[in-house]
Structure formats: C-alpha cells, structure tokens
C-alpha cells in the first residue's frame, strides 16, 4: 500500500471503462485483476521459455513453425497489454518513459523489428540474433508481480553502503591475491630454473597466465564457486592459495553477518514506535517510553 | 504433543490388543514403542542401503542372492508393519489414503510387482528397473521419526513467501545472466571475426551453446556450486562472469539473512508476552507471568 | 576456570616438586607454564609438519636423515612430557585412560613401534606405514591449548538436535535426489533408445553409474562444494539438477540460520541474571526484575 | 571523526598554504578535498588496470607505448601526491614511516627502479618483473577512501579470538581429514592388492599423493570451494569424503553464526546505556538520555 501512491490518486479520469480497465490491469484485488495477473504470469514464463528453447539448434530446427507461432501469439498479447496500459494510465506519456513502460515496449519491439529486418548478410544476421535475444528481458515483467519484493529491495538498499565497502574489500583482496598467485606460479618457477627471457613458452605454461586471469581465479575462489578451470600447480602455489582461501573465507562471512544483523535489528526495531517528543521533537524513544529521554517531557497523554 | 491430535482421540476403539498395538506402533514413550521405533529405523536404513547397493553392477552380481534375501526379509517386515498399522488405526481407510499410508504401501508394492512381473523384453526390463527404484522412497519413512523436524518445517513454512520471492529473483537473475553470457560467448566472437551464418560449427564451439545451457551455468554459479563443466573461455566472458558472480553473491546472502532474521526474531519473540502492567505500563513480561516484574502489580484477573 | 575442576582439588599430593611440575604442565598462568605451553605448541606444529612432509616422495628421499632426527627428537620430547604428566597427575591411572592420556600415548608409540618392527615383506610395510600415519593425530594435542574452544563446543552441543535433524533431512534429500538423478541419467535415455538389457555398455556411459555414486554427487552438490567430477550430461538431467540445486540451497540455508539464531539468542540471554525468587524459587526473571513474576515477592533488598 | 585524532591537532603549523593543502589532501569535507579524493580514486583504479593489463602478452605487445605513457603519467601524479603529503604533514617523518607513507612510496618506487635498472640477463629480468608487480599494491591506497571500513575492521577485530579458534579447529580438522583420505586412497588399495613396496608407481596413482596435497584438498573441500582438481577415486574414499563434507559443513556454519551473533548483539547493545535510573531502576536508556524514559527523573547530575 505504501509502495504505490494511493489508489484514488493513481486512477485515471474519464469514461468508466478506463477506470475499470485500470483496476483490472494495475490492481490485483478484484477477481478480474487476479485472472489478468495469472494470465500475464503464464504468458511471461511461456515467452521466456520460447526464447530460450529457440537457441537450442536441434530443437529449434524441428519445431521452428510452432515456436514462431507461439512467438507471434505472445507478441500480439503483449502488444494488446501495452496498448491497454497506455490507454488507461493516468499519464500515458509518463508511463511510456517509465521503467515499466520501456520494459513493456522492449517485450514487443524485437519481434516486429525481426519481421521487417532483411537478413541480407552475415553482419545483419548477427544483429538480428542480438535483437531477438532482447526478448529474454521480458522476464523483468515478473518483477511487477512481487509485492513482497519491496522488503528485499529495502534490505538491499539499507545494506548498500555495507555492500559497497564489501565490494571494495573484495577488490583489494582480489587484486593482491591475484598478483601474489601470478607471481608465485610464474616468476618463482622461472627464478629457480633460471630460464632466459627469450624463452617465454615455458613461462606461460601455468594457468595463471596474466594478472586479470589470476584475479578471475581469486573471485571464483573467494566466493567459493571454485570452477577448477584455473588451479595452482606448484606446491608453494597450493600452500599460498590454501592460506588465501582460509583468509578469504574468514573475511567473506563478515558481510553476510552484516546483512543478517541489519535485517535482524530491523525486525527487532519494528515494534518501536515513531513517537516524537512534543516539546523537543527528538525521536528514537524507548518502546515503552513515558517521558522524553532528552527533555523529560511526558510523551503520552496522562489518561 | 501439539503436532498430533490428543492421544485419547487418536486411539482406536475395540479390543484392548488394538489399543496396545496402537501405542506400540504410533507412540514412542513406552519401552515397547521405543524398541519398535529403533527397529524400524534400522530396517529403513538397511533397506535403502540394499536398494542403493543393488545398482552397483560389480557388487550386485557377486551378492545378488544375499541382497535378494535381505530385500524379501525387509519387504515381509514392512508388510507386517503396514498390516498392523491398518489393523489398529482408528480410521483404517483414512490412514490408507494419507501421506504415510501411501508411503508405507509404496515401500512394499515394488518388490511384489517385481516378483509377478515377467521380464519379457527390453522395454519391460526398463519398467521393472524403474519400479524397483521406487523402493528408495522408503527413506521418507524416516521423516516419521523426527519430532524436532516440526520446528524446521515451521521455519521453512514461515519463510515460504521469502523463499518464493527469492526463487523469482533468482529466476530473473538467472535468465538475464544466462542470456547475457550466451550473447557474450557466442555472438560477440562471431561479430569480431565476421563469419558467415552458414558456418555454424565455429559458432557453437563455446560451452554456452544455448540459453538453457547458459541458465544452467548461471544457477550452478550463483549458488556457488561451481562444477566447472561450463566455464567462460573469452576474456570479456570471464570479466562479465566475475562481475555476475560478485553481484550474485551479494544478492544471494540476503535471503539467508532473511531466514536467519526470521528465526532469530521468533526466538526473541517467544518469551515476550504482549501483556502490559496496568499500573506501570511496563511490557516484556515472562510468558507465564502473574505479577509485574517491576512493580509487583497482579497482571491477570484474580479468577 | 569452570571447565576444569578447582585447582586445589586437581593438584597432586606429595613432595613439593610434584606440585610445581603440575602447575607448570597443567596450568598456563605462571611464566614457566606459559613457556611450556608455547614450546608444546611449536613442538606439535613441527611434528605434524614432519609427518606430512615425509609423505612427499621427492622431499622425503632427499631429507630422510634430517626428518628422522627431528622425528626422534620430538618423540623423546613427547615421551618426557608423557612421563611428566604421569608422574605429577593426581591420579596417574585415571590420566592414562583419559582422552588426553590416550592421545599423548598415541603421539609417541608409533615411532617406537616403527623402530622395533621388522619390515619383512610388503604386508608389514603397509602396516608400518599405517602406524606411522597415526602420528598425525598429534594435532589433537592442539585442542588442549584452546580455552575459547569451550564456547564453540557448547554452541555445537546446544545445536546438536538441530544438527541431527539437519543431517536426517540431508540424508532423505540426498537419497531421493540421488535416485532421481540415477533414474533420469540412466533409465530415461535407455527408454527412449530402447536398448536391449544385454547391452549394458551404453547403459553405464553416464557418470551417475550407481545410486551410491549419485548420492555422493547429491552431497557434493547440496553442500555447494561442486567438484565437477560427476555432472549431468542429458538436458533433462541438467534441468532436474538445476531444480534440485535451487531447492537444496533454499533448504540448506535454514540450519545455518538455526545455529545463528541459537547463538544470537544465547548472546541476548546472557545479561539476564541468575536470580531465583526467595519465596517460590522460580528463575528466568526479567533482567531488571524487582518483583517475582510468579508470586509477586520482592526479589532484591529494599535498600 | 573518532578514527582520526581531532582535526586541529592533526593540522600542520606554519604558513597558510600548508594548512590549506593539508585540508585538501587529508580531509574530504571541502569541495577541493572531494575533487582530490575522486581524482585519486580514478588514478588508483587506472593504475591497477595498467599493471594488470601489462601482464597479458597479446595486449601488452600491441599497446606497450600507450601503457608505458599511462604508467609514467600516473607515477608522476603519485610522486606529486607523495611529495605534497610529505610537505604538509604535521610530522613528515612520522608520515614517511607510517603504513600509508610506506604504501605511497611503494606506489612510485618500482617505476623509477625499473627505469634505472639495466636489464642485463635472465636473472635481472625476473627481478625487474617482480619489482614491477609491486605496483599492484597501489590498490591498498583505496583503503584510505573507506570511512565505513571502520565498522568492518572493528567487527573482524572483535571476532578475532573466534576467528583464531575457528582457524585452529579448521587446522585440526584438515590435518585429520587429510591424513585419513591419504590413508584411504593410498594405503587401503595397496593392502587389498598386496603390492610389493618396490613398485611405487601404482602407489602414487591416486590424486592424494601426499599428506600436504590431501590437506590442500581438505581445505578446498571444507570451505566448499571444490575445485575438483583432486577428487576421491575409490568407493570407500568417496564414502568417507562425503561424510567429511557433511561434518565439515555442519562445523563450518558455526563460526559464521558466531560472527553474525557478534554483529547482531553489537547492534542491539549499541543504543543501550549502562545507566540505571536512580528513582525507578529501569535501564536500557537512550545513549544520550538526560531523563528517564519511564519516570522522567533526571539521570545525570545537573552540572
């Protein structure tokens, strides 16, 4: 409720059909609105499936006809939805340039462009393919379904400073770990073997063949993803990477704790009222406060 | 206690042996009931082991006789258990169609079907094998052992909205990451090399050979499982996937925090009553408080 | 302090040198005791390093003399320690059969056995090697160093029911996931291809070649370790394993939350006093309680 | 604010330009200071990128001229920064030997050394390369940007005992798991096959070819990184490693919980003062409370 502006304010002026249509499309608390929401949900899921399946060569070849028909059916459906939203929005232009308006337009445009676009050469084939892939962003329309997402976004938003600090810490840790491992896996073996600088073939034999590559390894490792496409080969490299893993692990559990603590404290804080002192306007009073902690003024009525 | 309906209500009518048997089978607070529970636990574990071991060709060939005998011994045991439960349940039919009734039936049926089923050709061999695998679901009988599982299920149940929101967020993130990586690992190399659309062999050289495959990669990566069967090969692909890993990691620690916060707040909330003292308005009384902890005022009516 | 019985009670009778030696060895609050602790710590770390390094063939061959000398030096040291502990313990026999006594004996025995054991044939070589590996358990002596480990063990001990429930849930999930994936990766491809049961070579082509193997995969996957030695090959297998990963991930964050919640609630509970009501002996009073919540008796002196 | 000593104390004596320069460089609350901070941030990021990119052979060869120019431009910039900091610090010498002074010097020195150092032979080439890599530590200059890092470091600092205990527990678990897996994957297969001790080729066939290697596996596994470069091959090895994974997972979620609990308790504890109201004995006052929130009594002396 607090998320959107009040319903009355949002509702369009004009003929009653616009108001009814608005309620069906933008609200989900009427039966018709609920049916519309579920239908839209199914259409989005089906549409994303079609886009995904079209990229599997074996399936796409055999079923191109049925996939194409589904695609057109869904595009027409989304076109109707887009037109309807434009028609019954209180401020059609404002909707058209809003985040949702752009996403809704992006859901239908690629199919039409693909239809009119002439596939003349290799280059245009690639562009066409890229445009068609844009349809996968229809999945963003799912976001509109989620009333509960509000709390999640708020939690992320509240924790944004922590997340940025965390990302900087990770960046620093990743750069240093990466450089260290690049050095250990490349420069040390060369030192001990005393190769000439001209013979660079041996030198790049390690999988840590550049610092960016080693930083990619550090990110994959510190987040405990651990693909295993890049692993230390030397004994010293294994020893140092084991140490870095333990340090990284000890480090990386801290921001998780931060976010949890943020959410937990929010939970506990919730029951606390929003009362302001009538004399000195200070807030953050104790949950059961009777007197202002700053000026001693009585907060609640004597009754 | 609160989980099941009261014992008296559950107990069957009729001759005393039914009541005794009921107590042995359905309750675990008598010695006989405890012995029954432990025996059942061992039988389940042994049974699941037999089913699992039968699928190892080398072991199964050498020990088919002993495995078969174990299987029949356990099936007879579970058949007796099923019959006994049917016999002493207050409402035999209601038990037969309940979750546990179906699981109990599923635990014995496959062995009998396998006995009467004639293995005539390849097709029936496959069906037979499928039926025999159903016996592995006997492990679900373990669930009945867990009194403590209640709290776990409640926690999951309470967090279900959060988990659904989390799954939708993951679905959106996975679709977009997958499409992006498919594009980056396939379309971009083709663009720069300017290949003809006919030459599709090069095009599918990347491991991200379709969007579903790329989405599978995204799920495996975002949950930090990281098999490493699909990894980015291009430099830009590595860069983008490292970014996605960091974003995904920052994102995925939030729902964990949510669940923890939910559980923590539940913990703290438990002892706290909602009563306020009528004299001094203090809250946070003990759950069974009769007097205010601060001023000694009686909290509840004398009655 | 609360961990061990009171010092006076622990101290041995007899001549003063026994008491002094006891304080040096068993207590760490005297300078000599501290030096003894640090020396023991270094000896343990060195000893474990020697055992580990001896198993690297290239290093062991070149340095067998120095490694052997270190080994004997450390064994003599640990023998002196063991004798000293036996000599000055209040109840030498009770120490000898205690956990620490066994660990201390295990730290020295393998070296002596290895010395007297005649390496006659292949079999005795293997036994000898196994005995020598037992020395690695010296690392358990580190445990004695950790006063802070108490809280950790308590947290694990308090969460033991939760951990058992969690392990049962994991066992059930792993059995069902494993059976499902074994079925999906083996039986389904066979069904669609309609192979004869005699031709078993194709049938075992999948990496999920038995249910135990598939269960191993499920454990490696659900805990997000994800080695990648066993991965689904079929499209349907990938789809189902992606679903199982997401379900498993949603499931597995719950017990972490449980443990955190347990620890958090313990933290908050700590400040709460241990006061008992003098009239009705009830405990668990509010942190600032003045009156008993149960009988209304004044808890603290009027002053 | 609390992090650094008060501004007045930090400010240098002497001519006004020193004071102004000090404010621009060391403070970020003036517009000039903010611009300086952002410029420094960009320079650091660019510099680290240059160092990283230089190690990619293909890119470095084609762009050595532009990379070299960037490098010199940034080095001159950092040299000016270093000189300026030296010039306007209150105690230039104290700055020069401080952590930041050393980092700032380390950011410029390698480029100058590289310029004067004559690359005569293979050995000096390796040393040169090592020195140039030191420039990557410029990323540590980012740390100075983070005012919010304070809380993170404090959290890590407060949890240091827990982290050390955790690392010791991990060390013990890793040593025992590693030894066990080395034994299971090497000694057991040999026992059953009864090979002669001379034939060591088979013996080292397992990937767990030494205890340090097995310990590296244990660390990679317990932290759920799971590269997959070392995996158990024998059935018993898989069984034991699956058990170790589950035990390790159950164990490793405890310290995460500890850190979270630490952070959560800190959050809750923050607002709570330790003051008790002299009239009504209630606690949990606001951090800056002057009056009791419950009875309005003045908490602090009038002075």
mmCIF file of N, CA, C and O in Angstrom, chain B residues 45-100:
data_model
loop_
_atom_site.group_PDB
_atom_site.id
_atom_site.type_symbol
_atom_site.label_atom_id
_atom_site.label_comp_id
_atom_site.label_asym_id
_atom_site.label_seq_id
_atom_site.Cartn_x
_atom_site.Cartn_y
_atom_site.Cartn_z
ATOM 1 N N UNK B 45 17.061 -47.912 7.175
ATOM 2 C CA UNK B 45 18.429 -47.640 6.736
ATOM 3 C C UNK B 45 18.983 -48.824 5.949
ATOM 4 O O UNK B 45 19.582 -48.649 4.878
ATOM 5 N N UNK B 46 18.749 -50.059 6.468
ATOM 6 C CA UNK B 46 19.238 -51.252 5.786
ATOM 7 C C UNK B 46 18.596 -51.364 4.397
ATOM 8 O O UNK B 46 19.276 -51.644 3.400
ATOM 9 N N UNK B 47 17.299 -51.102 4.359
ATOM 10 C CA UNK B 47 16.552 -51.227 3.107
ATOM 11 C C UNK B 47 17.068 -50.268 2.040
ATOM 12 O O UNK B 47 17.280 -50.651 0.880
ATOM 13 N N UNK B 48 17.285 -49.010 2.456
ATOM 14 C CA UNK B 48 17.786 -48.021 1.496
ATOM 15 C C UNK B 48 19.185 -48.418 1.021
ATOM 16 O O UNK B 48 19.518 -48.288 -0.158
ATOM 17 N N UNK B 49 19.999 -48.945 1.956
ATOM 18 C CA UNK B 49 21.338 -49.402 1.580
ATOM 19 C C UNK B 49 21.246 -50.513 0.534
ATOM 20 O O UNK B 49 21.990 -50.514 -0.450
ATOM 21 N N UNK B 50 20.322 -51.480 0.748
ATOM 22 C CA UNK B 50 20.170 -52.585 -0.202
ATOM 23 C C UNK B 50 19.796 -52.053 -1.583
ATOM 24 O O UNK B 50 20.413 -52.418 -2.589
ATOM 25 N N UNK B 51 18.818 -51.151 -1.632
ATOM 26 C CA UNK B 51 18.393 -50.591 -2.929
ATOM 27 C C UNK B 51 19.568 -49.902 -3.619
ATOM 28 O O UNK B 51 19.801 -50.076 -4.820
ATOM 29 N N UNK B 52 20.340 -49.116 -2.825
ATOM 30 C CA UNK B 52 21.456 -48.372 -3.401
ATOM 31 C C UNK B 52 22.538 -49.319 -3.901
ATOM 32 O O UNK B 52 23.045 -49.173 -5.027
ATOM 33 N N UNK B 53 22.881 -50.311 -3.089
ATOM 34 C CA UNK B 53 23.970 -51.219 -3.422
ATOM 35 C C UNK B 53 23.633 -52.075 -4.642
ATOM 36 O O UNK B 53 24.513 -52.410 -5.446
ATOM 37 N N UNK B 54 22.342 -52.404 -4.810
ATOM 38 C CA UNK B 54 21.912 -53.209 -5.958
ATOM 39 C C UNK B 54 22.238 -52.569 -7.300
ATOM 40 O O UNK B 54 22.287 -53.247 -8.315
ATOM 41 N N UNK B 55 22.422 -51.229 -7.285
ATOM 42 C CA UNK B 55 22.685 -50.555 -8.561
ATOM 43 C C UNK B 55 24.169 -50.511 -8.912
ATOM 44 O O UNK B 55 24.532 -50.006 -9.971
ATOM 45 N N UNK B 56 25.042 -50.993 -7.981
ATOM 46 C CA UNK B 56 26.469 -51.084 -8.322
ATOM 47 C C UNK B 56 26.676 -52.423 -9.020
ATOM 48 O O UNK B 56 26.571 -53.470 -8.373
ATOM 49 N N UNK B 57 26.942 -52.421 -10.335
ATOM 50 C CA UNK B 57 26.989 -53.692 -11.088
ATOM 51 C C UNK B 57 27.920 -54.722 -10.455
ATOM 52 O O UNK B 57 27.515 -55.855 -10.206
ATOM 53 N N UNK B 58 29.158 -54.322 -10.125
ATOM 54 C CA UNK B 58 30.144 -55.293 -9.624
ATOM 55 C C UNK B 58 29.679 -55.945 -8.319
ATOM 56 O O UNK B 58 29.790 -57.161 -8.143
ATOM 57 N N UNK B 59 29.140 -55.154 -7.412
ATOM 58 C CA UNK B 59 28.690 -55.695 -6.127
ATOM 59 C C UNK B 59 27.419 -56.524 -6.311
ATOM 60 O O UNK B 59 27.274 -57.613 -5.738
ATOM 61 N N UNK B 60 26.494 -55.999 -7.124
ATOM 62 C CA UNK B 60 25.203 -56.660 -7.298
ATOM 63 C C UNK B 60 25.367 -58.057 -7.883
ATOM 64 O O UNK B 60 24.700 -59.014 -7.471
ATOM 65 N N UNK B 61 26.287 -58.206 -8.846
ATOM 66 C CA UNK B 61 26.484 -59.507 -9.482
ATOM 67 C C UNK B 61 26.951 -60.566 -8.493
ATOM 68 O O UNK B 61 26.459 -61.691 -8.471
ATOM 69 N N UNK B 62 27.941 -60.158 -7.669
ATOM 70 C CA UNK B 62 28.515 -61.124 -6.741
ATOM 71 C C UNK B 62 27.570 -61.483 -5.594
ATOM 72 O O UNK B 62 27.601 -62.582 -5.081
ATOM 73 N N UNK B 63 26.737 -60.494 -5.165
ATOM 74 C CA UNK B 63 25.935 -60.708 -3.959
ATOM 75 C C UNK B 63 24.429 -60.719 -4.222
ATOM 76 O O UNK B 63 23.647 -60.400 -3.331
ATOM 77 N N UNK B 64 24.002 -61.056 -5.443
ATOM 78 C CA UNK B 64 22.569 -60.943 -5.735
ATOM 79 C C UNK B 64 21.713 -61.819 -4.824
ATOM 80 O O UNK B 64 20.595 -61.449 -4.463
ATOM 81 N N UNK B 65 22.246 -62.979 -4.388
ATOM 82 C CA UNK B 65 21.470 -63.886 -3.563
ATOM 83 C C UNK B 65 21.183 -63.277 -2.190
ATOM 84 O O UNK B 65 20.023 -63.194 -1.764
ATOM 85 N N UNK B 66 22.255 -62.799 -1.543
ATOM 86 C CA UNK B 66 22.086 -62.245 -0.193
ATOM 87 C C UNK B 66 21.263 -60.965 -0.236
ATOM 88 O O UNK B 66 20.405 -60.720 0.610
ATOM 89 N N UNK B 67 21.491 -60.130 -1.286
ATOM 90 C CA UNK B 67 20.725 -58.885 -1.428
ATOM 91 C C UNK B 67 19.247 -59.195 -1.599
ATOM 92 O O UNK B 67 18.379 -58.557 -1.005
ATOM 93 N N UNK B 68 18.973 -60.206 -2.431
ATOM 94 C CA UNK B 68 17.574 -60.605 -2.677
ATOM 95 C C UNK B 68 16.908 -61.077 -1.402
ATOM 96 O O UNK B 68 15.746 -60.729 -1.126
ATOM 97 N N UNK B 69 17.646 -61.876 -0.617
ATOM 98 C CA UNK B 69 17.064 -62.370 0.638
ATOM 99 C C UNK B 69 16.775 -61.236 1.610
ATOM 100 O O UNK B 69 15.709 -61.189 2.221
ATOM 101 N N UNK B 70 17.733 -60.324 1.765
ATOM 102 C CA UNK B 70 17.529 -59.141 2.597
ATOM 103 C C UNK B 70 16.276 -58.402 2.152
ATOM 104 O O UNK B 70 15.437 -58.001 2.956
ATOM 105 N N UNK B 71 16.183 -58.205 0.818
ATOM 106 C CA UNK B 71 15.071 -57.469 0.237
ATOM 107 C C UNK B 71 13.741 -58.096 0.648
ATOM 108 O O UNK B 71 12.814 -57.411 1.087
ATOM 109 N N UNK B 72 13.650 -59.443 0.511
ATOM 110 C CA UNK B 72 12.404 -60.119 0.842
ATOM 111 C C UNK B 72 12.120 -60.069 2.328
ATOM 112 O O UNK B 72 10.990 -59.840 2.760
ATOM 113 N N UNK B 73 13.173 -60.238 3.134
ATOM 114 C CA UNK B 73 13.020 -60.159 4.588
ATOM 115 C C UNK B 73 12.447 -58.797 4.985
ATOM 116 O O UNK B 73 11.472 -58.705 5.745
ATOM 117 N N UNK B 74 13.031 -57.718 4.407
ATOM 118 C CA UNK B 74 12.578 -56.369 4.747
ATOM 119 C C UNK B 74 11.170 -56.114 4.228
ATOM 120 O O UNK B 74 10.360 -55.468 4.890
ATOM 121 N N UNK B 75 10.876 -56.629 3.030
ATOM 122 C CA UNK B 75 9.541 -56.429 2.469
ATOM 123 C C UNK B 75 8.504 -57.087 3.354
ATOM 124 O O UNK B 75 7.438 -56.495 3.636
ATOM 125 N N UNK B 76 8.791 -58.307 3.818
ATOM 126 C CA UNK B 76 7.849 -59.003 4.708
ATOM 127 C C UNK B 76 7.666 -58.181 5.978
ATOM 128 O O UNK B 76 6.541 -57.958 6.449
ATOM 129 N N UNK B 77 8.785 -57.669 6.518
ATOM 130 C CA UNK B 77 8.721 -56.837 7.721
ATOM 131 C C UNK B 77 7.834 -55.612 7.507
ATOM 132 O O UNK B 77 6.959 -55.315 8.334
ATOM 133 N N UNK B 78 8.059 -54.915 6.404
ATOM 134 C CA UNK B 78 7.274 -53.707 6.129
ATOM 135 C C UNK B 78 5.811 -54.059 5.851
ATOM 136 O O UNK B 78 4.917 -53.275 6.148
ATOM 137 N N UNK B 79 5.587 -55.261 5.270
ATOM 138 C CA UNK B 79 4.212 -55.701 5.028
ATOM 139 C C UNK B 79 3.497 -55.907 6.351
ATOM 140 O O UNK B 79 2.345 -55.472 6.533
ATOM 141 N N UNK B 80 4.203 -56.562 7.312
ATOM 142 C CA UNK B 80 3.614 -56.762 8.641
ATOM 143 C C UNK B 80 3.320 -55.407 9.268
ATOM 144 O O UNK B 80 2.235 -55.180 9.810
ATOM 145 N N UNK B 81 4.265 -54.477 9.148
ATOM 146 C CA UNK B 81 4.069 -53.140 9.725
ATOM 147 C C UNK B 81 2.838 -52.468 9.109
ATOM 148 O O UNK B 81 2.003 -51.914 9.824
ATOM 149 N N UNK B 82 2.745 -52.563 7.771
ATOM 150 C CA UNK B 82 1.610 -51.925 7.066
ATOM 151 C C UNK B 82 0.291 -52.518 7.524
ATOM 152 O O UNK B 82 -0.665 -51.787 7.835
ATOM 153 N N UNK B 83 0.244 -53.872 7.591
ATOM 154 C CA UNK B 83 -0.977 -54.547 8.018
ATOM 155 C C UNK B 83 -1.332 -54.138 9.445
ATOM 156 O O UNK B 83 -2.499 -53.842 9.750
ATOM 157 N N UNK B 84 -0.316 -54.102 10.308
ATOM 158 C CA UNK B 84 -0.549 -53.743 11.701
ATOM 159 C C UNK B 84 -1.091 -52.327 11.818
ATOM 160 O O UNK B 84 -2.030 -52.060 12.566
ATOM 161 N N UNK B 85 -0.526 -51.424 11.051
ATOM 162 C CA UNK B 85 -0.996 -50.035 11.092
ATOM 163 C C UNK B 85 -2.442 -49.953 10.610
ATOM 164 O O UNK B 85 -3.268 -49.238 11.181
ATOM 165 N N UNK B 86 -2.730 -50.698 9.538
ATOM 166 C CA UNK B 86 -4.097 -50.727 9.019
ATOM 167 C C UNK B 86 -5.037 -51.270 10.093
ATOM 168 O O UNK B 86 -6.142 -50.746 10.299
ATOM 169 N N UNK B 87 -4.576 -52.344 10.787
ATOM 170 C CA UNK B 87 -5.425 -53.028 11.752
ATOM 171 C C UNK B 87 -5.751 -52.159 12.956
ATOM 172 O O UNK B 87 -6.868 -52.195 13.473
ATOM 173 N N UNK B 88 -4.780 -51.392 13.417
ATOM 174 C CA UNK B 88 -5.005 -50.691 14.677
ATOM 175 C C UNK B 88 -5.232 -49.199 14.529
ATOM 176 O O UNK B 88 -5.359 -48.497 15.531
ATOM 177 N N UNK B 89 -5.246 -48.673 13.296
ATOM 178 C CA UNK B 89 -5.557 -47.259 13.110
ATOM 179 C C UNK B 89 -7.024 -47.033 13.431
ATOM 180 O O UNK B 89 -7.864 -47.908 13.199
ATOM 181 N N UNK B 90 -7.362 -45.888 14.004
ATOM 182 C CA UNK B 90 -8.754 -45.593 14.349
ATOM 183 C C UNK B 90 -9.615 -45.601 13.084
ATOM 184 O O UNK B 90 -10.708 -46.120 13.077
ATOM 185 N N UNK B 91 -9.073 -44.987 12.023
ATOM 186 C CA UNK B 91 -9.801 -44.939 10.751
ATOM 187 C C UNK B 91 -8.913 -45.569 9.680
ATOM 188 O O UNK B 91 -8.160 -44.853 9.021
ATOM 189 N N UNK B 92 -8.962 -46.912 9.506
ATOM 190 C CA UNK B 92 -8.046 -47.590 8.564
ATOM 191 C C UNK B 92 -8.030 -46.965 7.176
ATOM 192 O O UNK B 92 -6.969 -46.765 6.590
ATOM 193 N N UNK B 93 -9.210 -46.595 6.673
ATOM 194 C CA UNK B 93 -9.274 -46.045 5.320
ATOM 195 C C UNK B 93 -8.559 -44.702 5.240
ATOM 196 O O UNK B 93 -7.823 -44.412 4.295
ATOM 197 N N UNK B 94 -8.836 -43.901 6.291
ATOM 198 C CA UNK B 94 -8.211 -42.578 6.308
ATOM 199 C C UNK B 94 -6.687 -42.714 6.330
ATOM 200 O O UNK B 94 -5.970 -41.957 5.684
ATOM 201 N N UNK B 95 -6.177 -43.693 7.103
ATOM 202 C CA UNK B 95 -4.733 -43.952 7.114
ATOM 203 C C UNK B 95 -4.252 -44.387 5.730
ATOM 204 O O UNK B 95 -3.223 -43.902 5.243
ATOM 205 N N UNK B 96 -5.022 -45.294 5.085
ATOM 206 C CA UNK B 96 -4.602 -45.866 3.799
ATOM 207 C C UNK B 96 -4.417 -44.798 2.731
ATOM 208 O O UNK B 96 -3.541 -44.910 1.866
ATOM 209 N N UNK B 97 -5.241 -43.752 2.773
ATOM 210 C CA UNK B 97 -5.128 -42.710 1.738
ATOM 211 C C UNK B 97 -4.291 -41.516 2.208
ATOM 212 O O UNK B 97 -4.112 -40.558 1.465
ATOM 213 N N UNK B 98 -3.807 -41.566 3.471
ATOM 214 C CA UNK B 98 -2.997 -40.449 3.975
ATOM 215 C C UNK B 98 -1.598 -40.520 3.364
ATOM 216 O O UNK B 98 -1.217 -41.516 2.738
ATOM 217 N N UNK B 99 -0.814 -39.467 3.580
ATOM 218 C CA UNK B 99 0.568 -39.419 3.093
ATOM 219 C C UNK B 99 1.354 -40.627 3.569
ATOM 220 O O UNK B 99 1.982 -41.328 2.780
ATOM 221 N N UNK B 100 1.275 -40.913 4.882
ATOM 222 C CA UNK B 100 2.046 -42.013 5.436
ATOM 223 C C UNK B 100 1.566 -43.359 4.920
ATOM 224 O O UNK B 100 2.378 -44.258 4.671
#
